[in-house]
Each structure stands twice: as structure tokens, then as C-alpha cells.
Amino acid sequence: MTAHVIADDAEALAVAAALAEEFRAGASARDCERGLPRAELDRLSASGLLAVTVPAEHGGADVGPWTLAEIFRLLASADGSLAQIPQSHFAYVNVIRRQGSEQQRKFFFAELLSGRRLGNAQSEAGTRHVQDIRTRLTPRPDGSYVLDGVKHYSTGALFADWIPVLARAEDDKLHVAYVPRDAPGLTVIDDWDGLGQRTTASGTVRLEGVEVPADRILPHHLTFEGPQLHGAVAQLLHAAIDTGIAGGALAEAAEFVRTKSRPWFESGLETAAEDPLLIQRFGELALQVRAAEALLREAAHAVEAAQADLTDDSAAEASIAVAAAKVRAAEAAVEVASALFEVSGTRSALNSLNLHRHWRDARTHTLHDPTRWKVQHIGRYVLNGTRPPRHGLL
């Protein structure tokens, strides 16, 4: 595979904006038919966007947090499923940056620059909680390992070249094994049937005696032993997806009201778009979207500042800023996508129009991790100066 190499932040944003418009055209049909976006992901790979966080010394653009968040916001405004697929890709690129050896970084960054995609095999079902990881890495006499376990919600795995697998070694510490998609013993099952984000293929990954060389395993547990931004960057992208969904829903609602909605007879107006009550509601919804976008920018700048001077305090500030952005974005996505029907009228509920995809995508994605706990951590930080925990979800 060959891919374009993006030069800088400005080019990355221009490419993302162009691809978002291209992907928008088929988003509803893909959702209706559950048409998996293989061609669109190939376009994403070929564009070079999936390699924009590769460090400059390895030939990448090494774009900043705001640019990366804006890429996701743009893509999500067009297709809330498609934007979700590379979120884990960038999270596990960050693991390589932080914990990879020089040889590991050299190998995987070259893979990324050529257009290769990372998936994920992280979450497990039926365990005590989300961090109760039971997939195991068992050492072999020759220094390699064997990987066994079952993963769920494995977004991107079906489309990946490499699948990062979160597992515990003999010492019970977390590691990430980077496994080729076609490795013997690895099976990806397309059994995702969520009500929203239908085309993410967030299904099951089974690992049965999968052999992994030692140089394809990274010590992820070290990520959390000091100040870190792993969780902040990952959550920043989730916030960007919610913000994009909200913006996309608002834009589609406005277009529908301008072109299809009828005015309520009591208004005495010729068009629905002249109705002062609808105008008021659109103003309120626009404020929600703008607030989400503003907090997203603020969070991205906080992450950037912490990257420049990483301390316990700067990492905490970044995590809290991202938490605030995620809470606001989740609320905006669900409310705006729901209000689309309120402002558009009865016709908007027709299944054939598929306007409900925005709400289904928002409702599904915002379940990823509970915002109520983010509000708790924000409150503890403001009131008592308690730094948020280092568990990767803040």
C-alpha cells in the first residue's frame, strides 16, 4: 500500500475537510444498508490522514492536538460511524510513541506512513468492570508469547492491518500486543448490531493461541506510572466526534426546515424558516454546538500546553479540560440530534429519510464512558484540588 504523506497541519485540515464532504454524500445510505465503509477507509488511508501524528523525525507531519481533534470533528459532522473507526488507531499510535523502542517506532511509523491501519481489541464483556482485562500473554521458551482471550466492541478490527490487543502478562501488568489482522488463531467476527454507529463493525475478536514475537509487544502499564496524556488525547477525540455529530445534526435540521418544513398555521407566515419560535430554538441549539466547539478548542490547547511541559499539574489541567469538553459535547450531541425532529416537524420522522441516524449515532457513542464520572472529577479538582486518576479514560 502507498499513501500520500501530509506535510503540515494546514494540509491535514484541508484534506480532512475535503474527505468529509466526500463521505457525507453516502453516509445515510451506508447507515441504512449497513454498508461497511471499506472504500472510504481506503481513501482515508491513501490521503495520509492516518499518519499525521507520526513524529517529524520519522517523516510525519506530527500535527498538534487541535488539528487532530478538528480532523475528527469534520469527519464526524459527515458520518458519525466513519469518524469512530480511526479513534483507536490514534490512541495506539500514541502508545508506540510513548512506550515503543527505537526499532519498534521505526517499524510501525513506516507502516503508518504507507497507509496501514490500526484497529483495536481492548474491551471485554462479562468481566467485573471495564478495566478487568483477562486476555493473557503467556511467555514461550524462545522468548515469544502466546495470546489468548476474547474481545468485544473491537472498533476498526475488521478493517485493520494491525490489531493492538490489550492483555496482561504473567506479572498481571498491562501490555499491548500488535498483531497482524491475518495472524493464525485470530478471528474477527462481524457481529456488531448497535442501534447507532452501525458501520463501525465494533464486533468480537477471538484470540486462540496467537503467537506474538517479543518485539511486537509494548509495556502499556508504564504509560500510567507518571504524568501522562494518553487518556486526555483519546478522550479529546471522543469529544470531537460528539461535537461533530451535534454540528452535523444542526446543519441537516436547518437545511430540512429551509427546504421541506411547512410553517405552523397559527404563525401566519409563508415559510417555516421565518417562524420566530423556530428561529429562537435554532439559536439555542447553535449555542450548544458553539459551546461544545469552544470547549473542544480549549481542551486541545490544554493538551498541547501539557505536551510542551508535562508535569502532574499540567497533565491534570489537560485531563480536566478534556473532561469538560467531553461532557458538553455529549450533551450537545444527544440534545441537538433529538431536537432535529422537534424543529423539523412530523415529516422528519419518516424512516425513509433516516434523519434519526444522528440521534442513534450520538446516543450510541455517548455511552462509551459515563460523563457523570467526569463531572465528579471536575468537581473534586475545583473544590479540593484533587488531580484526576491516571487510568486512561480522562
PDB file of C-alpha atoms in Angstrom, residues 190-382:
ATOM      1  CA  ASP A 190     -18.645  -9.016  12.387  1.00  0.00           C
ATOM      2  CA  ASP A 191     -21.414  -9.285  14.993  1.00  0.00           C
ATOM      3  CA  TRP A 192     -21.915  -5.639  15.951  1.00  0.00           C
ATOM      4  CA  ASP A 193     -25.644  -4.803  15.970  1.00  0.00           C
ATOM      5  CA  GLY A 194     -25.770  -1.488  17.802  1.00  0.00           C
ATOM      6  CA  LEU A 195     -28.708   0.834  17.196  1.00  0.00           C
ATOM      7  CA  GLY A 196     -26.256   3.549  16.154  1.00  0.00           C
ATOM      8  CA  GLN A 197     -22.797   3.792  14.620  1.00  0.00           C
ATOM      9  CA  ARG A 198     -23.945   0.813  12.592  1.00  0.00           C
ATOM     10  CA  THR A 199     -20.978   0.673  10.218  1.00  0.00           C
ATOM     11  CA  THR A 200     -18.130   0.732  12.747  1.00  0.00           C
ATOM     12  CA  ALA A 201     -18.051  -3.099  12.751  1.00  0.00           C
ATOM     13  CA  SER A 202     -17.362  -2.970  16.505  1.00  0.00           C
ATOM     14  CA  GLY A 203     -17.633  -6.723  16.870  1.00  0.00           C
ATOM     15  CA  THR A 204     -15.778  -9.592  18.512  1.00  0.00           C
ATOM     16  CA  VAL A 205     -12.133 -10.621  18.270  1.00  0.00           C
ATOM     17  CA  ARG A 206     -11.165 -14.145  19.322  1.00  0.00           C
ATOM     18  CA  LEU A 207      -7.546 -14.957  20.121  1.00  0.00           C
ATOM     19  CA  GLU A 208      -6.676 -18.639  20.388  1.00  0.00           C
ATOM     20  CA  GLY A 209      -3.005 -19.458  20.761  1.00  0.00           C
ATOM     21  CA  VAL A 210      -1.911 -16.443  18.710  1.00  0.00           C
ATOM     22  CA  GLU A 211       1.881 -16.334  18.541  1.00  0.00           C
ATOM     23  CA  VAL A 212       3.406 -12.892  19.064  1.00  0.00           C
ATOM     24  CA  PRO A 213       7.112 -12.039  18.775  1.00  0.00           C
ATOM     25  CA  ALA A 214       8.541 -10.137  21.742  1.00  0.00           C
ATOM     26  CA  ASP A 215       9.299  -7.105  19.569  1.00  0.00           C
ATOM     27  CA  ARG A 216       5.602  -6.636  18.807  1.00  0.00           C
ATOM     28  CA  ILE A 217       4.686  -6.142  22.489  1.00  0.00           C
ATOM     29  CA  LEU A 218       4.802  -2.808  24.316  1.00  0.00           C
ATOM     30  CA  PRO A 219       4.619  -2.228  28.123  1.00  0.00           C
ATOM     31  CA  HIS A 220       1.436  -0.165  28.313  1.00  0.00           C
ATOM     32  CA  HIS A 221       1.433  -0.210  32.128  1.00  0.00           C
ATOM     33  CA  LEU A 222       4.395   2.176  32.110  1.00  0.00           C
ATOM     34  CA  THR A 223       2.163   4.793  30.479  1.00  0.00           C
ATOM     35  CA  PHE A 224       0.367   5.361  33.773  1.00  0.00           C
ATOM     36  CA  GLU A 225       3.349   5.423  36.131  1.00  0.00           C
ATOM     37  CA  GLY A 226       3.943   9.149  35.716  1.00  0.00           C
ATOM     38  CA  PRO A 227       2.264  12.218  34.255  1.00  0.00           C
ATOM     39  CA  GLN A 228       0.538  11.118  31.058  1.00  0.00           C
ATOM     40  CA  LEU A 229      -1.769  12.383  28.333  1.00  0.00           C
ATOM     41  CA  HIS A 230      -2.816   9.026  26.903  1.00  0.00           C
ATOM     42  CA  GLY A 231      -6.339   9.310  28.291  1.00  0.00           C
ATOM     43  CA  ALA A 232      -6.636  13.022  27.557  1.00  0.00           C
ATOM     44  CA  VAL A 233      -5.799  12.598  23.866  1.00  0.00           C
ATOM     45  CA  ALA A 234      -8.086   9.573  23.478  1.00  0.00           C
ATOM     46  CA  GLN A 235     -10.957  11.406  25.190  1.00  0.00           C
ATOM     47  CA  LEU A 236     -10.294  14.560  23.182  1.00  0.00           C
ATOM     48  CA  LEU A 237     -11.066  12.566  20.035  1.00  0.00           C
ATOM     49  CA  HIS A 238     -14.254  11.185  21.571  1.00  0.00           C
ATOM     50  CA  ALA A 239     -15.300  14.765  22.410  1.00  0.00           C
ATOM     51  CA  ALA A 240     -14.533  15.797  18.833  1.00  0.00           C
ATOM     52  CA  ILE A 241     -16.750  13.009  17.489  1.00  0.00           C
ATOM     53  CA  ASP A 242     -19.688  14.099  19.667  1.00  0.00           C
ATOM     54  CA  THR A 243     -19.139  17.732  18.705  1.00  0.00           C
ATOM     55  CA  GLY A 244     -19.089  16.791  15.036  1.00  0.00           C
ATOM     56  CA  ILE A 245     -22.298  14.766  15.340  1.00  0.00           C
ATOM     57  CA  ALA A 246     -24.003  17.747  17.004  1.00  0.00           C
ATOM     58  CA  GLY A 247     -22.865  20.105  14.267  1.00  0.00           C
ATOM     59  CA  GLY A 248     -23.905  17.717  11.527  1.00  0.00           C
ATOM     60  CA  ALA A 249     -27.365  17.268  13.053  1.00  0.00           C
ATOM     61  CA  LEU A 250     -27.852  21.030  13.382  1.00  0.00           C
ATOM     62  CA  ALA A 251     -26.841  21.624   9.767  1.00  0.00           C
ATOM     63  CA  GLU A 252     -29.194  18.951   8.490  1.00  0.00           C
ATOM     64  CA  ALA A 253     -32.052  20.283  10.627  1.00  0.00           C
ATOM     65  CA  ALA A 254     -31.544  23.791   9.247  1.00  0.00           C
ATOM     66  CA  GLU A 255     -31.498  22.525   5.671  1.00  0.00           C
ATOM     67  CA  PHE A 256     -34.655  20.497   6.256  1.00  0.00           C
ATOM     68  CA  VAL A 257     -36.547  23.451   7.753  1.00  0.00           C
ATOM     69  CA  ARG A 258     -35.429  25.780   4.950  1.00  0.00           C
ATOM     70  CA  THR A 259     -36.427  23.398   2.163  1.00  0.00           C
ATOM     71  CA  LYS A 260     -39.092  20.964   3.424  1.00  0.00           C
ATOM     72  CA  SER A 261     -40.856  22.033   6.623  1.00  0.00           C
ATOM     73  CA  ARG A 262     -44.218  23.818   6.482  1.00  0.00           C
ATOM     74  CA  PRO A 263     -44.976  26.767   8.769  1.00  0.00           C
ATOM     75  CA  TRP A 264     -47.425  26.212  11.587  1.00  0.00           C
ATOM     76  CA  PHE A 265     -50.762  27.695  10.522  1.00  0.00           C
ATOM     77  CA  GLU A 266     -51.029  29.985  13.542  1.00  0.00           C
ATOM     78  CA  SER A 267     -47.812  31.775  12.612  1.00  0.00           C
ATOM     79  CA  GLY A 268     -49.371  33.405   9.546  1.00  0.00           C
ATOM     80  CA  LEU A 269     -46.001  33.099   7.793  1.00  0.00           C
ATOM     81  CA  GLU A 270     -45.151  31.807   4.349  1.00  0.00           C
ATOM     82  CA  THR A 271     -42.195  29.631   5.371  1.00  0.00           C
ATOM     83  CA  ALA A 272     -41.142  27.716   8.455  1.00  0.00           C
ATOM     84  CA  ALA A 273     -37.751  29.432   8.410  1.00  0.00           C
ATOM     85  CA  GLU A 274     -39.474  32.773   9.202  1.00  0.00           C
ATOM     86  CA  ASP A 275     -41.147  31.438  12.351  1.00  0.00           C
ATOM     87  CA  PRO A 276     -39.695  33.369  15.339  1.00  0.00           C
ATOM     88  CA  LEU A 277     -40.268  30.396  17.637  1.00  0.00           C
ATOM     89  CA  LEU A 278     -38.179  28.152  15.365  1.00  0.00           C
ATOM     90  CA  ILE A 279     -35.586  30.889  14.994  1.00  0.00           C
ATOM     91  CA  GLN A 280     -35.324  31.058  18.784  1.00  0.00           C
ATOM     92  CA  ARG A 281     -34.882  27.308  19.061  1.00  0.00           C
ATOM     93  CA  PHE A 282     -32.220  27.214  16.361  1.00  0.00           C
ATOM     94  CA  GLY A 283     -30.384  29.960  18.217  1.00  0.00           C
ATOM     95  CA  GLU A 284     -30.449  27.897  21.404  1.00  0.00           C
ATOM     96  CA  LEU A 285     -29.201  24.795  19.591  1.00  0.00           C
ATOM     97  CA  ALA A 286     -26.458  26.762  17.840  1.00  0.00           C
ATOM     98  CA  LEU A 287     -25.261  27.991  21.241  1.00  0.00           C
ATOM     99  CA  GLN A 288     -24.932  24.393  22.384  1.00  0.00           C
ATOM    100  CA  VAL A 289     -22.868  23.459  19.345  1.00  0.00           C
ATOM    101  CA  ARG A 290     -20.692  26.571  19.639  1.00  0.00           C
ATOM    102  CA  ALA A 291     -20.096  25.887  23.340  1.00  0.00           C
ATOM    103  CA  ALA A 292     -19.023  22.333  22.536  1.00  0.00           C
ATOM    104  CA  GLU A 293     -16.692  23.583  19.807  1.00  0.00           C
ATOM    105  CA  ALA A 294     -15.188  26.225  22.109  1.00  0.00           C
ATOM    106  CA  LEU A 295     -14.539  23.747  24.925  1.00  0.00           C
ATOM    107  CA  LEU A 296     -13.037  21.331  22.395  1.00  0.00           C
ATOM    108  CA  ARG A 297     -10.575  24.010  21.274  1.00  0.00           C
ATOM    109  CA  GLU A 298      -9.753  24.917  24.865  1.00  0.00           C
ATOM    110  CA  ALA A 299      -9.156  21.267  25.730  1.00  0.00           C
ATOM    111  CA  ALA A 300      -6.919  20.751  22.711  1.00  0.00           C
ATOM    112  CA  HIS A 301      -4.831  23.791  23.679  1.00  0.00           C
ATOM    113  CA  ALA A 302      -4.551  22.461  27.249  1.00  0.00           C
ATOM    114  CA  VAL A 303      -3.262  19.147  25.917  1.00  0.00           C
ATOM    115  CA  GLU A 304      -0.798  20.991  23.694  1.00  0.00           C
ATOM    116  CA  ALA A 305       0.470  23.043  26.654  1.00  0.00           C
ATOM    117  CA  ALA A 306       0.908  19.872  28.716  1.00  0.00           C
ATOM    118  CA  GLN A 307       2.817  18.208  25.891  1.00  0.00           C
ATOM    119  CA  ALA A 308       5.254  21.106  25.922  1.00  0.00           C
ATOM    120  CA  ASP A 309       5.799  20.858  29.699  1.00  0.00           C
ATOM    121  CA  LEU A 310       4.478  17.584  31.087  1.00  0.00           C
ATOM    122  CA  THR A 311       4.075  17.617  34.858  1.00  0.00           C
ATOM    123  CA  ASP A 312       1.490  16.257  37.275  1.00  0.00           C
ATOM    124  CA  ASP A 313      -0.161  19.673  37.298  1.00  0.00           C
ATOM    125  CA  SER A 314      -0.185  20.248  33.539  1.00  0.00           C
ATOM    126  CA  ALA A 315      -1.453  16.716  32.914  1.00  0.00           C
ATOM    127  CA  ALA A 316      -4.253  17.289  35.433  1.00  0.00           C
ATOM    128  CA  GLU A 317      -5.229  20.578  33.792  1.00  0.00           C
ATOM    129  CA  ALA A 318      -5.361  18.879  30.398  1.00  0.00           C
ATOM    130  CA  SER A 319      -7.447  15.973  31.681  1.00  0.00           C
ATOM    131  CA  ILE A 320      -9.940  18.284  33.382  1.00  0.00           C
ATOM    132  CA  ALA A 321     -10.234  20.477  30.283  1.00  0.00           C
ATOM    133  CA  VAL A 322     -10.865  17.407  28.134  1.00  0.00           C
ATOM    134  CA  ALA A 323     -13.399  16.070  30.629  1.00  0.00           C
ATOM    135  CA  ALA A 324     -15.301  19.359  30.465  1.00  0.00           C
ATOM    136  CA  ALA A 325     -15.271  19.256  26.660  1.00  0.00           C
ATOM    137  CA  LYS A 326     -16.479  15.659  26.626  1.00  0.00           C
ATOM    138  CA  VAL A 327     -19.389  16.358  28.989  1.00  0.00           C
ATOM    139  CA  ARG A 328     -20.539  19.385  26.992  1.00  0.00           C
ATOM    140  CA  ALA A 329     -20.111  17.610  23.640  1.00  0.00           C
ATOM    141  CA  ALA A 330     -22.056  14.535  24.753  1.00  0.00           C
ATOM    142  CA  GLU A 331     -24.936  16.671  25.980  1.00  0.00           C
ATOM    143  CA  ALA A 332     -24.972  18.734  22.797  1.00  0.00           C
ATOM    144  CA  ALA A 333     -24.874  15.707  20.507  1.00  0.00           C
ATOM    145  CA  VAL A 334     -27.831  13.975  22.147  1.00  0.00           C
ATOM    146  CA  GLU A 335     -29.953  17.106  22.577  1.00  0.00           C
ATOM    147  CA  VAL A 336     -29.348  18.631  19.144  1.00  0.00           C
ATOM    148  CA  ALA A 337     -29.842  15.312  17.357  1.00  0.00           C
ATOM    149  CA  SER A 338     -33.121  14.855  19.241  1.00  0.00           C
ATOM    150  CA  ALA A 339     -34.266  18.455  18.687  1.00  0.00           C
ATOM    151  CA  LEU A 340     -33.845  17.925  14.953  1.00  0.00           C
ATOM    152  CA  PHE A 341     -37.300  16.322  14.978  1.00  0.00           C
ATOM    153  CA  GLU A 342     -38.813  18.989  17.215  1.00  0.00           C
ATOM    154  CA  VAL A 343     -37.869  21.784  14.818  1.00  0.00           C
ATOM    155  CA  SER A 344     -38.406  19.883  11.566  1.00  0.00           C
ATOM    156  CA  GLY A 345     -41.891  18.542  12.120  1.00  0.00           C
ATOM    157  CA  THR A 346     -43.733  15.282  11.542  1.00  0.00           C
ATOM    158  CA  ARG A 347     -42.260  14.501   8.150  1.00  0.00           C
ATOM    159  CA  SER A 348     -38.762  14.327   9.619  1.00  0.00           C
ATOM    160  CA  ALA A 349     -39.754  11.153  11.472  1.00  0.00           C
ATOM    161  CA  LEU A 350     -40.134   9.183   8.243  1.00  0.00           C
ATOM    162  CA  ASN A 351     -37.835   6.201   8.380  1.00  0.00           C
ATOM    163  CA  SER A 352     -37.054   6.622   4.684  1.00  0.00           C
ATOM    164  CA  LEU A 353     -35.355   9.975   5.393  1.00  0.00           C
ATOM    165  CA  ASN A 354     -33.099   8.387   8.032  1.00  0.00           C
ATOM    166  CA  LEU A 355     -32.678  11.629   9.930  1.00  0.00           C
ATOM    167  CA  HIS A 356     -32.659   9.574  13.106  1.00  0.00           C
ATOM    168  CA  ARG A 357     -29.154   8.336  12.311  1.00  0.00           C
ATOM    169  CA  HIS A 358     -27.714  11.439  14.009  1.00  0.00           C
ATOM    170  CA  TRP A 359     -29.507  10.685  17.275  1.00  0.00           C
ATOM    171  CA  ARG A 360     -28.708   6.961  17.070  1.00  0.00           C
ATOM    172  CA  ASP A 361     -25.031   7.722  16.497  1.00  0.00           C
ATOM    173  CA  ALA A 362     -24.974  10.275  19.328  1.00  0.00           C
ATOM    174  CA  ARG A 363     -26.826   8.053  21.768  1.00  0.00           C
ATOM    175  CA  THR A 364     -24.554   5.099  21.000  1.00  0.00           C
ATOM    176  CA  HIS A 365     -21.253   6.953  21.073  1.00  0.00           C
ATOM    177  CA  THR A 366     -22.006   8.875  24.277  1.00  0.00           C
ATOM    178  CA  LEU A 367     -22.363   5.553  26.101  1.00  0.00           C
ATOM    179  CA  HIS A 368     -18.627   4.940  25.647  1.00  0.00           C
ATOM    180  CA  ASP A 369     -17.816   6.098  29.194  1.00  0.00           C
ATOM    181  CA  PRO A 370     -20.130   7.867  31.656  1.00  0.00           C
ATOM    182  CA  THR A 371     -19.965  11.643  31.743  1.00  0.00           C
ATOM    183  CA  ARG A 372     -21.280  11.621  35.323  1.00  0.00           C
ATOM    184  CA  TRP A 373     -17.854  10.445  36.487  1.00  0.00           C
ATOM    185  CA  LYS A 374     -16.168  13.207  34.517  1.00  0.00           C
ATOM    186  CA  VAL A 375     -18.340  15.757  36.318  1.00  0.00           C
ATOM    187  CA  GLN A 376     -17.251  14.156  39.615  1.00  0.00           C
ATOM    188  CA  HIS A 377     -13.582  14.531  38.760  1.00  0.00           C
ATOM    189  CA  ILE A 378     -14.093  18.136  37.652  1.00  0.00           C
ATOM    190  CA  GLY A 379     -15.848  18.900  40.952  1.00  0.00           C
ATOM    191  CA  ARG A 380     -13.156  17.249  43.048  1.00  0.00           C
ATOM    192  CA  TYR A 381     -10.461  19.158  41.201  1.00  0.00           C
ATOM    193  CA  VAL A 382     -12.190  22.544  41.566  1.00  0.00           C
TER     194      VAL A 382
END
